[in-house]
Amino acid sequence: MPDVQLHDVWKEFVKRGRTVEALQAIDFTVEPNEFAAILGPSGCGKSTLLNMVAGFDRPTRGRVLVADEPVEAPDPKRGVVFQEPALFPWYTVLDNITFGPKTMGQSPAEYRTKVETLLDQVGLLGFASHYPAELSGGMKQRVGIARVLIMEPRVLLMDEPFGSLDAQTRSLMHELLLSVWERHHQTVLFITHDIEEALLLADSVSVMTARPGRIKKRLAVDLPRPRTVELTTSPLFNELKREVLALIREESRRAAIEKTDSL
Ligand code: ADP
Ligand code: MG
């Protein structure tokens, strides 16, 4: 049974009396331990889709299930990583990461070894007592990831998590996320508009249409693991990249024509 299931999901927003159709007839699943990426142009409904899996919002029509249960509200079993990690500025790295376990009533004995391991895995062992203001963007995002992983989520939901980082840091974050994922192997739903990022990280890439968002095509990314950035120069990687680019170009053209028609 898939870990994430969306069945005929539609979503519309009503804004100042106007209806915005964000998603249309989405059928989408993520298998246990699958790293699934969703790729689409800005405004096509990617965050809307993720927010419904996270439990921040409800579909207008259709069903969203995680671990075979309807999603009704946010839950630590579905860990969410956003573009901005929104850390508590007055807490240290350690206190930010242990906030979740403490809130759940876990004792230090329960989470201590987990924190040590995670700090090591995200390369922040020497920074436990630092405050967010003392960290770079990439380090903050690593705290954000550790904070979610400590809750041992069944599903990891990532909404353009590296979108605000510079290319160099972003590339390091890809390697870090891959190494962490090789160890934990959670089910991941990863949203991005970056083709290379999607292909480097994911087992499958689903390309969305322009708004109202639908799943245009799902491609299997049968590239060997463990993966490193060098993979981006391989022939198979570039073949997949060309295929995805063609799908996206087709979509932008269609959207541009529709826009002109409605003028
Ligand atoms: P993406 O993440 O792909 O950039 P979003 O899911 O954020 O796109 O938005 C999809 C569409 O839905 C956009 O046109 C956006 O303006 C609209 N939208 C998203 N959230 C809301 C909301 N809370 N109220 C009204 N419209 C919204
Ligand atoms: Mg978004």
CSV table of C-alpha atoms and ligand atoms in Angstrom, one decimal:
chain,number,residue,atom,x,y,z
A,1,MET,CA,0.0,0.0,0.0
A,2,PRO,CA,1.4,3.5,-0.9
A,3,ASP,CA,2.4,5.8,2.0
A,4,VAL,CA,0.8,8.8,0.3
A,5,GLN,CA,-2.3,8.7,-1.8
A,6,LEU,CA,-4.2,11.4,-3.5
A,7,HIS,CA,-7.4,10.3,-5.2
A,8,ASP,CA,-9.2,12.7,-7.6
A,9,VAL,CA,-8.1,15.7,-5.6
A,10,TRP,CA,-9.4,19.1,-6.6
A,11,LYS,CA,-8.7,22.4,-4.9
A,12,GLU,CA,-10.1,25.8,-5.5
A,13,PHE,CA,-9.6,29.0,-3.5
A,14,VAL,CA,-12.1,31.8,-3.3
A,15,LYS,CA,-10.3,35.1,-3.2
A,16,ARG,CA,-12.4,38.4,-3.1
A,17,GLY,CA,-15.3,36.7,-4.8
A,18,ARG,CA,-13.1,35.2,-7.5
A,19,THR,CA,-12.5,31.5,-7.7
A,20,VAL,CA,-9.0,30.3,-8.4
A,21,GLU,CA,-8.7,26.7,-9.5
A,22,ALA,CA,-5.4,25.5,-8.1
A,23,LEU,CA,-5.5,21.7,-8.6
A,24,GLN,CA,-7.6,19.5,-10.9
A,25,ALA,CA,-8.2,15.8,-10.6
A,26,ILE,CA,-4.9,14.8,-9.0
A,27,ASP,CA,-4.2,11.1,-8.7
A,28,PHE,CA,-0.9,10.6,-7.2
A,29,THR,CA,0.8,8.1,-4.9
A,30,VAL,CA,4.2,7.6,-3.2
A,31,GLU,CA,5.3,4.1,-2.3
A,32,PRO,CA,7.0,3.3,1.1
A,33,ASN,CA,10.6,4.4,1.0
A,34,GLU,CA,10.2,6.1,-2.4
A,35,PHE,CA,11.8,9.5,-3.0
A,36,ALA,CA,9.2,11.2,-5.2
A,37,ALA,CA,9.7,14.6,-6.7
A,38,ILE,CA,7.1,16.9,-8.1
A,39,LEU,CA,8.3,19.4,-10.6
A,40,GLY,CA,6.3,22.3,-12.0
A,41,PRO,CA,6.4,26.0,-12.8
A,42,SER,CA,5.8,28.6,-10.2
A,43,GLY,CA,2.1,29.0,-9.3
A,44,CYS,CA,1.0,25.6,-10.7
A,45,GLY,CA,-0.2,24.4,-7.3
A,46,LYS,CA,2.8,22.5,-5.9
A,47,SER,CA,2.6,24.0,-2.4
A,48,THR,CA,-1.2,23.6,-2.4
A,49,LEU,CA,-0.7,19.9,-3.0
A,50,LEU,CA,2.0,19.5,-0.3
A,51,ASN,CA,-0.1,21.5,2.2
A,52,MET,CA,-2.9,19.0,1.8
A,53,VAL,CA,-0.7,16.1,2.4
A,54,ALA,CA,0.8,17.9,5.5
A,55,GLY,CA,-2.7,18.6,6.8
A,56,PHE,CA,-2.5,22.4,6.6
A,57,ASP,CA,-5.3,22.5,4.1
A,58,ARG,CA,-8.2,20.4,2.8
A,59,PRO,CA,-9.1,19.5,-0.8
A,60,THR,CA,-12.3,20.9,-2.2
A,61,ARG,CA,-13.0,17.4,-3.5
A,62,GLY,CA,-11.2,14.1,-3.4
A,63,ARG,CA,-9.3,12.2,-0.7
A,64,VAL,CA,-5.8,12.5,0.7
A,65,LEU,CA,-4.4,9.5,2.7
A,66,VAL,CA,-1.2,8.9,4.5
A,67,ALA,CA,-0.4,5.4,5.8
A,68,ASP,CA,-4.0,4.6,4.7
A,69,GLU,CA,-5.6,7.1,7.0
A,70,PRO,CA,-7.3,10.3,5.9
A,71,VAL,CA,-5.3,13.4,6.5
A,72,GLU,CA,-7.2,15.7,8.9
A,73,ALA,CA,-4.6,17.9,10.6
A,74,PRO,CA,-0.8,18.3,10.8
A,75,ASP,CA,1.0,15.4,12.6
A,76,PRO,CA,4.7,14.9,13.5
A,77,LYS,CA,4.5,11.6,11.5
A,78,ARG,CA,4.5,13.9,8.5
A,79,GLY,CA,7.6,16.1,8.8
A,80,VAL,CA,7.5,19.3,6.8
A,81,VAL,CA,10.6,21.2,5.6
A,82,PHE,CA,10.0,24.6,4.0
A,83,GLN,CA,12.2,26.9,2.1
A,84,GLU,CA,12.7,29.0,5.3
A,85,PRO,CA,13.3,26.8,8.4
A,86,ALA,CA,11.6,29.2,10.9
A,87,LEU,CA,13.8,28.3,13.8
A,88,PHE,CA,13.2,29.8,17.3
A,89,PRO,CA,15.8,32.6,17.3
A,90,TRP,CA,16.1,32.5,21.1
A,91,TYR,CA,16.8,28.8,21.3
A,92,THR,CA,20.2,27.2,20.6
A,93,VAL,CA,20.6,24.6,17.8
A,94,LEU,CA,20.2,21.8,20.3
A,95,ASP,CA,17.1,23.3,21.9
A,96,ASN,CA,15.5,23.9,18.4
A,97,ILE,CA,16.1,20.2,17.5
A,98,THR,CA,14.9,18.8,20.8
A,99,PHE,CA,11.8,21.1,20.9
A,100,GLY,CA,9.6,18.5,19.2
A,101,PRO,CA,10.6,15.5,21.4
A,102,LYS,CA,10.2,17.6,24.5
A,103,THR,CA,6.7,18.7,23.4
A,104,MET,CA,5.8,15.1,22.9
A,105,GLY,CA,6.9,14.4,26.5
A,106,GLN,CA,10.1,12.5,25.7
A,107,SER,CA,12.8,12.4,28.4
A,108,PRO,CA,16.3,13.6,27.6
A,109,ALA,CA,17.4,9.9,27.9
A,110,GLU,CA,15.1,9.1,25.0
A,111,TYR,CA,16.3,11.7,22.6
A,112,ARG,CA,19.9,12.3,23.7
A,113,THR,CA,21.6,9.7,21.5
A,114,LYS,CA,19.3,10.5,18.5
A,115,VAL,CA,20.3,14.2,18.7
A,116,GLU,CA,24.0,13.3,18.8
A,117,THR,CA,23.6,11.1,15.7
A,118,LEU,CA,21.6,13.6,13.8
A,119,LEU,CA,23.9,16.5,14.6
A,120,ASP,CA,26.7,14.4,13.3
A,121,GLN,CA,24.8,13.4,10.2
A,122,VAL,CA,23.9,17.0,9.3
A,123,GLY,CA,27.4,18.2,10.1
A,124,LEU,CA,26.5,20.4,13.1
A,125,LEU,CA,28.3,18.5,15.9
A,126,GLY,CA,30.3,21.6,17.0
A,127,PHE,CA,27.3,24.0,16.7
A,128,ALA,CA,24.9,22.6,19.3
A,129,SER,CA,25.1,25.6,21.5
A,130,HIS,CA,25.0,28.2,18.7
A,131,TYR,CA,22.0,30.4,18.0
A,132,PRO,CA,20.3,30.6,14.6
A,133,ALA,CA,21.6,34.1,14.0
A,134,GLU,CA,25.1,32.8,14.2
A,135,LEU,CA,24.5,30.2,11.4
A,136,SER,CA,24.6,30.4,7.6
A,137,GLY,CA,21.5,29.7,5.5
A,138,GLY,CA,22.6,26.2,4.7
A,139,MET,CA,23.3,25.5,8.4
A,140,LYS,CA,19.9,26.8,9.4
A,141,GLN,CA,18.3,24.5,6.8
A,142,ARG,CA,20.3,21.6,8.2
A,143,VAL,CA,18.9,22.4,11.7
A,144,GLY,CA,15.5,22.4,10.1
A,145,ILE,CA,16.0,19.0,8.6
A,146,ALA,CA,17.4,17.5,11.9
A,147,ARG,CA,14.5,19.0,13.8
A,148,VAL,CA,12.1,17.1,11.5
A,149,LEU,CA,14.1,13.9,11.4
A,150,ILE,CA,14.3,13.6,15.2
A,151,MET,CA,10.5,13.0,15.2
A,152,GLU,CA,11.1,9.9,13.0
A,153,PRO,CA,8.4,10.9,10.5
A,154,ARG,CA,6.9,8.2,8.3
A,155,VAL,CA,6.8,10.7,5.5
A,156,LEU,CA,9.1,13.7,4.8
A,157,LEU,CA,7.5,16.6,3.0
A,158,MET,CA,9.9,19.1,1.5
A,159,ASP,CA,8.6,22.3,-0.3
A,160,GLU,CA,11.5,23.8,-2.3
A,161,PRO,CA,13.8,23.4,0.8
A,162,PHE,CA,16.9,24.6,-0.9
A,163,GLY,CA,15.3,27.3,-3.0
A,164,SER,CA,16.8,30.3,-1.2
A,165,LEU,CA,20.4,28.9,-1.1
A,166,ASP,CA,23.2,29.8,-3.4
A,167,ALA,CA,24.3,27.1,-6.0
A,168,GLN,CA,27.3,26.0,-4.0
A,169,THR,CA,25.5,25.5,-0.7
A,170,ARG,CA,22.6,23.9,-2.6
A,171,SER,CA,24.9,21.3,-4.1
A,172,LEU,CA,26.3,20.5,-0.7
A,173,MET,CA,22.8,20.2,0.7
A,174,HIS,CA,21.9,17.7,-2.1
A,175,GLU,CA,24.8,15.5,-1.1
A,176,LEU,CA,23.9,15.8,2.6
A,177,LEU,CA,20.2,15.0,2.0
A,178,LEU,CA,21.2,12.0,-0.1
A,179,SER,CA,23.5,10.7,2.6
A,180,VAL,CA,20.9,11.2,5.3
A,181,TRP,CA,18.3,9.5,3.1
A,182,GLU,CA,20.6,6.5,2.4
A,183,ARG,CA,20.5,5.9,6.2
A,184,HIS,CA,16.9,6.6,7.0
A,185,HIS,CA,15.1,5.8,3.8
A,186,GLN,CA,11.9,7.6,4.7
A,187,THR,CA,9.2,8.1,2.2
A,188,VAL,CA,9.9,11.6,0.7
A,189,LEU,CA,7.6,13.9,-1.2
A,190,PHE,CA,9.9,16.6,-2.6
A,191,ILE,CA,8.6,19.7,-4.4
A,192,THR,CA,10.9,21.7,-6.7
A,193,HIS,CA,11.0,23.7,-9.9
A,194,ASP,CA,14.7,22.7,-10.4
A,195,ILE,CA,15.0,19.8,-13.0
A,196,GLU,CA,18.5,18.8,-12.1
A,197,GLU,CA,17.7,18.7,-8.4
A,198,ALA,CA,14.7,16.5,-9.0
A,199,LEU,CA,16.6,14.1,-11.2
A,200,LEU,CA,19.6,13.9,-8.9
A,201,LEU,CA,17.6,13.1,-5.7
A,202,ALA,CA,14.4,11.3,-6.7
A,203,ASP,CA,13.2,7.8,-7.7
A,204,SER,CA,10.4,9.3,-9.7
A,205,VAL,CA,9.7,12.8,-11.1
A,206,SER,CA,6.2,13.9,-11.7
A,207,VAL,CA,5.8,16.9,-14.0
A,208,MET,CA,2.8,19.2,-13.3
A,209,THR,CA,0.9,21.3,-15.8
A,210,ALA,CA,0.5,25.0,-15.5
A,211,ARG,CA,-2.4,26.1,-13.3
A,212,PRO,CA,-4.8,24.5,-12.7
A,213,GLY,CA,-2.2,21.9,-11.8
A,214,ARG,CA,-2.6,18.4,-12.9
A,215,ILE,CA,0.0,15.6,-13.1
A,216,LYS,CA,1.2,15.7,-16.7
A,217,LYS,CA,3.6,12.8,-16.6
A,218,ARG,CA,5.5,10.7,-14.1
A,219,LEU,CA,8.9,9.4,-15.0
A,220,ALA,CA,10.9,6.7,-13.3
A,221,VAL,CA,14.5,7.9,-12.5
A,222,ASP,CA,16.4,4.6,-12.8
A,223,LEU,CA,19.8,6.1,-12.0
A,224,PRO,CA,22.1,4.0,-9.7
A,225,ARG,CA,22.4,4.8,-6.0
A,226,PRO,CA,24.3,6.0,-4.0
A,227,ARG,CA,24.3,9.1,-6.1
A,228,THR,CA,26.7,12.0,-6.2
A,229,VAL,CA,26.7,15.3,-8.1
A,230,GLU,CA,29.0,13.6,-10.8
A,231,LEU,CA,25.9,11.8,-12.0
A,232,THR,CA,24.6,15.0,-13.6
A,233,THR,CA,27.2,14.5,-16.4
A,234,SER,CA,26.0,10.9,-17.3
A,235,PRO,CA,24.2,10.2,-20.6
A,236,LEU,CA,21.2,8.7,-18.9
A,237,PHE,CA,20.8,11.8,-16.6
A,238,ASN,CA,21.0,14.1,-19.6
A,239,GLU,CA,18.5,12.0,-21.6
A,240,LEU,CA,16.0,12.3,-18.7
A,241,LYS,CA,16.7,16.0,-18.4
A,242,ARG,CA,15.9,16.5,-22.1
A,243,GLU,CA,12.7,14.6,-21.7
A,244,VAL,CA,11.6,16.7,-18.7
A,245,LEU,CA,12.6,19.9,-20.4
A,246,ALA,CA,10.5,19.1,-23.4
A,247,LEU,CA,7.5,18.4,-21.1
A,248,ILE,CA,8.0,21.7,-19.3
A,249,ARG,CA,8.5,23.7,-22.6
A,250,GLU,CA,5.3,22.2,-24.0
A,251,GLU,CA,3.5,23.3,-20.8
A,252,SER,CA,4.9,26.9,-20.8
A,253,ARG,CA,3.8,27.2,-24.5
A,254,ARG,CA,0.3,26.0,-23.7
A,255,ALA,CA,0.0,28.4,-20.8
A,256,ALA,CA,1.3,31.3,-22.9
A,257,ILE,CA,-1.3,30.6,-25.6
A,258,GLU,CA,-4.1,30.3,-23.2
A,259,LYS,CA,-3.1,33.6,-21.6
A,260,THR,CA,-3.1,35.4,-25.0
A,261,ASP,CA,-6.5,33.8,-25.8
A,262,SER,CA,-8.1,35.1,-22.6
A,263,LEU,CA,-6.9,38.7,-23.2
B,1,ADP,P1,3.4,26.8,-6.4
B,1,ADP,O1,3.7,26.3,-5.0
B,1,ADP,O2,3.4,25.8,-7.4
B,1,ADP,O3,4.2,28.0,-6.8
B,1,ADP,P2,0.8,27.4,-5.1
B,1,ADP,O4,0.3,26.1,-4.7
B,1,ADP,O5,1.4,28.2,-4.0
B,1,ADP,O6,1.8,27.3,-6.3
B,1,ADP,O7,-0.4,28.3,-5.7
B,1,ADP,C1,-1.2,27.8,-6.7
B,1,ADP,C2,-2.3,28.8,-7.1
B,1,ADP,O8,-3.2,28.9,-6.0
B,1,ADP,C3,-1.7,30.2,-7.3
B,1,ADP,O9,-2.5,30.8,-8.3
B,1,ADP,C4,-2.0,30.9,-5.9
B,1,ADP,O10,-2.2,32.3,-6.1
B,1,ADP,C5,-3.3,30.2,-5.5
B,1,ADP,N1,-3.3,30.1,-4.0
B,1,ADP,C6,-2.5,29.4,-3.2
B,1,ADP,N2,-2.9,29.5,-1.9
B,1,ADP,C7,-4.0,30.4,-1.9
B,1,ADP,C8,-4.8,30.9,-0.9
B,1,ADP,N3,-4.6,30.6,0.4
B,1,ADP,N4,-5.8,31.7,-1.2
B,1,ADP,C9,-6.0,32.0,-2.5
B,1,ADP,N5,-5.3,31.6,-3.6
B,1,ADP,C10,-4.3,30.7,-3.2
B,2,MG,MG,5.2,26.9,-3.7
